């Protein structure tokens, strides 16, 4: 078995739910869960405000889909991460990260998911007042005392969390956007040196090498992202894939880029079809059995060669 750290387990896989009930229809979500669970995986990533599609009626829709599947199958061994604090799904930073609200979320999701709940994460925090963050840390400490893991995602000022956490000593899981075009890893420097990070957006939010492949249901297009593929690195990736076995697709480069990162503990799969999921699981199996460090180093060199000047 090949890992980013010899002797350690490979980064775990989590099934992402950000587009569920938006670009991923309910029945497809159920099929994804069937396939993922059937393959032996248990990690699920969710958030109160998924899908973030600016349709108020869809607030918490993704978790409702997940709950339907759990109840239908009587499952009690998932490892669910729920990101909490956001108050709407309008792509706004409005949030409540007070101690009392975090305890409310713990009670709510503890009741809904029972033994399936593993982690509560602070989601989308733009605050810069240390005393306010202290209240959040007090709440997270209570979550840990209850028996859940805690984490951070979308934090504007992670250095404040690091400093204020010296009093609490909380062991955070941290979700970061991490792909060849963009990574938030450097912003979390105070937390480096431990396998605590979980990569999302590994495929750059649904980027496609062929601009004609985008359709109305494409996640990047739905989010309003750039579908022109003008970055020089994109052409280099396309050329790389022509001679980089066992890598075949852009999604493979994203998985490889995260898999070999020394601080990466997990990877979130933002797949929208059973076929995409099967391909990702197959390639994850290849990474576990095949030494792809040479291809990883080639990716790093290519990334450095095409780095955008500051």
XYZ file of C-alpha atoms in Angstrom:
310
model
C 0.000 0.000 0.000
C 1.356 3.390 -0.987
C 0.638 6.458 1.118
C 1.838 10.028 1.423
C 3.541 9.010 4.681
C 5.050 5.525 4.862
C 3.473 3.534 7.660
C 0.324 5.665 7.785
C -3.085 4.955 6.345
C -3.838 6.728 3.049
C -6.064 9.825 3.096
C -9.688 8.798 3.609
C -12.454 9.513 1.118
C -15.583 11.509 1.941
C -18.591 11.757 -0.341
C -19.459 15.418 -0.900
C -23.060 16.664 -0.913
C -22.681 20.329 -1.921
C -24.619 19.951 -5.187
C -27.234 17.487 -3.977
C -30.731 18.637 -4.771
C -29.323 21.236 -7.170
C -27.342 19.853 -10.109
C -27.457 16.323 -8.675
C -31.038 14.960 -8.608
C -32.316 13.151 -5.537
C -32.381 9.707 -7.145
C -28.776 10.109 -8.283
C -27.825 11.060 -4.716
C -29.373 7.818 -3.471
C -27.457 5.853 -6.108
C -24.211 7.574 -5.131
C -24.791 6.631 -1.504
C -25.599 3.047 -2.479
C -22.377 2.743 -4.478
C -20.132 4.556 -1.990
C -21.454 2.604 0.986
C -21.409 -0.640 -0.936
C -17.723 -0.112 -1.723
C -16.978 0.036 1.999
C -16.653 3.791 2.491
C -18.406 5.637 5.316
C -17.262 9.286 5.263
C -19.899 11.861 4.235
C -19.438 15.636 4.110
C -22.377 17.986 4.525
C -23.324 21.504 5.562
C -26.479 23.160 6.830
C -26.603 25.500 3.833
C -26.172 22.885 1.082
C -27.035 23.356 -1.709
C -25.898 26.990 -1.883
C -28.126 27.727 -4.862
C -29.888 30.925 -3.709
C -33.229 29.126 -3.469
C -34.421 29.571 0.143
C -36.743 26.565 -0.048
C -33.691 24.360 -0.691
C -31.958 25.357 2.570
C -30.855 22.074 4.242
C -32.120 20.072 1.260
C -28.894 18.083 0.889
C -29.034 16.834 4.469
C -32.701 15.892 4.048
C -31.748 13.688 1.106
C -29.025 12.058 3.206
C -31.455 11.492 6.077
C -33.970 9.834 3.762
C -31.325 7.346 2.669
C -30.173 6.678 6.245
C -33.717 6.001 7.419
C -34.515 3.833 4.401
C -31.498 1.601 5.026
C -31.251 1.744 8.820
C -27.596 2.750 8.611
C -25.752 3.685 11.810
C -22.071 3.452 10.883
C -21.516 6.514 8.682
C -18.900 9.109 9.654
C -20.693 12.351 8.865
C -19.045 15.760 8.961
C -21.533 18.635 9.227
C -20.405 22.207 8.688
C -22.564 24.573 10.719
C -23.091 28.277 11.343
C -24.444 29.505 8.007
C -27.952 30.954 8.270
C -29.007 30.778 4.622
C -28.041 29.276 1.269
C -27.846 32.612 -0.573
C -24.020 32.577 -0.821
C -23.871 35.174 1.944
C -21.419 35.058 4.870
C -24.266 35.455 7.386
C -23.591 33.058 10.226
C -24.106 32.370 13.916
C -21.062 30.843 15.567
C -21.954 31.617 19.171
C -21.469 28.974 21.833
C -25.221 28.595 22.298
C -25.856 28.103 18.583
C -23.089 25.525 18.258
C -24.611 23.594 21.157
C -27.991 23.846 19.443
C -26.445 22.424 16.255
C -24.857 19.608 18.258
C -28.226 18.713 19.766
C -29.992 19.021 16.402
C -27.582 16.910 14.387
C -26.973 14.513 17.249
C -30.702 13.835 17.208
C -30.991 13.629 13.411
C -27.896 11.565 12.645
C -27.355 9.801 15.996
C -24.319 7.494 15.827
C -23.628 8.560 12.227
C -22.452 12.032 13.324
C -18.671 12.246 13.719
C -17.591 15.875 13.257
C -18.990 19.400 13.576
C -17.118 22.099 11.682
C -17.291 25.876 11.855
C -18.300 27.059 8.394
C -17.559 30.341 6.652
C -16.192 32.611 9.400
C -15.072 36.095 8.307
C -14.758 37.516 11.823
C -11.606 39.175 13.098
C -12.511 39.975 16.724
C -10.636 37.505 18.964
C -13.165 37.677 21.808
C -15.963 36.564 19.476
C -13.863 33.645 18.298
C -13.251 32.716 21.951
C -16.991 32.101 22.293
C -16.881 29.808 19.276
C -13.952 27.897 20.740
C -15.842 27.478 24.014
C -18.697 25.973 22.044
C -16.378 23.659 20.130
C -14.767 22.548 23.400
C -18.227 21.522 24.600
C -18.734 19.590 21.354
C -15.488 17.697 22.004
C -16.585 16.968 25.576
C -19.744 15.449 24.111
C -17.611 13.083 22.040
C -17.507 14.644 18.561
C -14.552 15.817 16.548
C -14.420 19.495 15.591
C -13.093 21.348 12.592
C -12.765 24.500 10.544
C -13.771 25.352 6.981
C -13.749 28.653 5.119
C -11.972 30.655 7.831
C -10.814 34.129 6.801
C -8.419 34.567 9.748
C -7.078 31.134 10.717
C -4.165 32.713 12.566
C -6.596 34.124 15.148
C -8.077 30.678 15.662
C -4.578 29.256 16.117
C -3.608 31.879 18.699
C -6.823 31.742 20.700
C -6.855 27.947 20.575
C -3.673 27.841 22.652
C -5.942 28.066 25.701
C -8.325 25.334 24.532
C -5.975 22.875 22.821
C -8.580 21.709 20.312
C -7.404 19.296 17.626
C -9.036 20.618 14.465
C -9.809 18.879 11.235
C -9.522 21.532 8.525
C -11.167 21.555 5.109
C -9.396 23.523 2.386
C -9.838 24.108 -1.302
C -6.844 22.338 -2.800
C -6.114 21.820 -6.479
C -3.384 22.566 -8.999
C -4.836 25.988 -9.788
C -5.591 27.134 -6.266
C -4.868 25.995 -2.718
C -5.702 27.524 0.658
C -3.136 25.367 2.437
C -0.630 28.222 2.832
C -3.204 30.385 4.625
C -3.376 27.844 7.438
C 0.359 27.922 8.188
C -0.082 27.809 12.001
C -1.738 24.414 11.594
C 0.855 22.871 9.272
C 2.865 19.808 10.198
C 0.026 17.425 11.052
C -2.284 15.309 8.918
C -5.405 17.300 9.701
C -6.361 18.725 6.281
C -9.184 17.575 4.010
C -9.089 18.632 0.363
C -12.173 19.759 -1.525
C -12.470 21.307 -4.970
C -9.789 18.915 -6.219
C -11.241 19.176 -9.720
C -11.271 22.987 -9.500
C -15.017 23.070 -8.926
C -15.874 20.973 -11.974
C -13.287 22.317 -14.426
C -13.192 20.563 -17.795
C -10.224 20.515 -20.155
C -12.591 20.768 -23.129
C -14.626 23.993 -22.937
C -17.326 22.476 -25.166
C -18.034 19.846 -22.497
C -19.797 22.285 -20.159
C -23.584 22.005 -19.997
C -26.245 23.757 -17.940
C -25.956 21.154 -15.197
C -22.164 21.449 -14.910
C -21.256 22.420 -11.345
C -18.734 25.087 -12.398
C -21.276 26.712 -14.708
C -24.034 26.489 -12.081
C -21.802 28.278 -9.580
C -21.023 31.034 -12.058
C -17.377 30.030 -12.473
C -15.056 30.786 -15.392
C -15.527 28.182 -18.133
C -13.113 29.725 -20.647
C -10.086 27.680 -19.478
C -7.574 30.459 -20.136
C -4.973 29.519 -17.495
C -1.734 28.291 -19.153
C -1.540 25.496 -16.589
C -4.703 23.917 -18.015
C -3.070 23.267 -21.387
C -0.042 21.849 -19.576
C -2.282 19.463 -17.617
C -3.889 18.270 -20.848
C -0.445 17.559 -22.308
C 0.667 15.852 -19.092
C -2.285 13.457 -19.191
C -1.274 12.196 -22.619
C 1.776 10.515 -21.058
C 1.245 9.938 -17.343
C -0.111 6.441 -16.760
C -2.080 5.430 -14.766
C -3.609 8.936 -14.850
C -6.224 9.409 -17.561
C -8.507 12.273 -16.545
C -8.289 15.715 -14.954
C -9.983 14.314 -11.856
C -7.084 11.889 -11.470
C -4.590 14.754 -11.236
C -6.674 16.325 -8.466
C -6.761 13.104 -6.480
C -3.038 12.527 -6.965
C -2.196 16.116 -5.989
C -4.038 15.719 -2.680
C -3.147 12.080 -1.999
C 0.587 12.657 -1.739
C 0.397 15.892 0.249
C 2.036 15.102 3.616
C -0.594 16.954 5.693
C -3.655 15.617 3.874
C -5.880 13.365 5.982
C -8.793 13.143 3.594
C -10.284 14.020 0.225
C -13.852 15.071 -0.602
C -15.352 13.645 -3.774
C -17.674 16.123 -5.478
C -19.033 13.656 -8.018
C -22.347 14.072 -9.816
C -22.866 10.607 -11.313
C -22.342 6.983 -10.404
C -19.907 6.712 -13.319
C -17.761 9.558 -11.953
C -17.812 7.980 -8.513
C -16.788 4.586 -9.874
C -13.881 6.158 -11.743
C -12.730 8.042 -8.622
C -12.950 4.940 -6.442
C -11.074 2.890 -9.028
C -8.289 5.467 -9.245
C -8.131 5.740 -5.457
C -7.561 1.996 -5.443
C -4.777 2.429 -7.996
C -3.123 5.068 -5.798
C -3.231 2.704 -2.835
C -1.535 -0.082 -4.793
C 0.792 1.818 -7.134
C 3.715 4.132 -6.464
C 2.762 7.323 -8.330
C 5.225 9.624 -6.624
C 7.055 10.279 -9.896
C 3.848 11.560 -11.490
C 3.164 13.630 -8.374
C 6.582 15.280 -8.603
C 5.986 15.975 -12.296
C 2.745 17.732 -11.336
C 4.553 19.861 -8.760
C 7.215 20.855 -11.288
C 4.581 21.715 -13.878
C 2.682 23.781 -11.323
C 5.825 25.725 -10.409
C 6.685 26.308 -14.070
C 3.250 27.851 -14.658
C 2.933 29.764 -11.402
C 1.214 33.117 -11.869
C 3.356 36.127 -10.825
C 2.135 37.982 -7.743
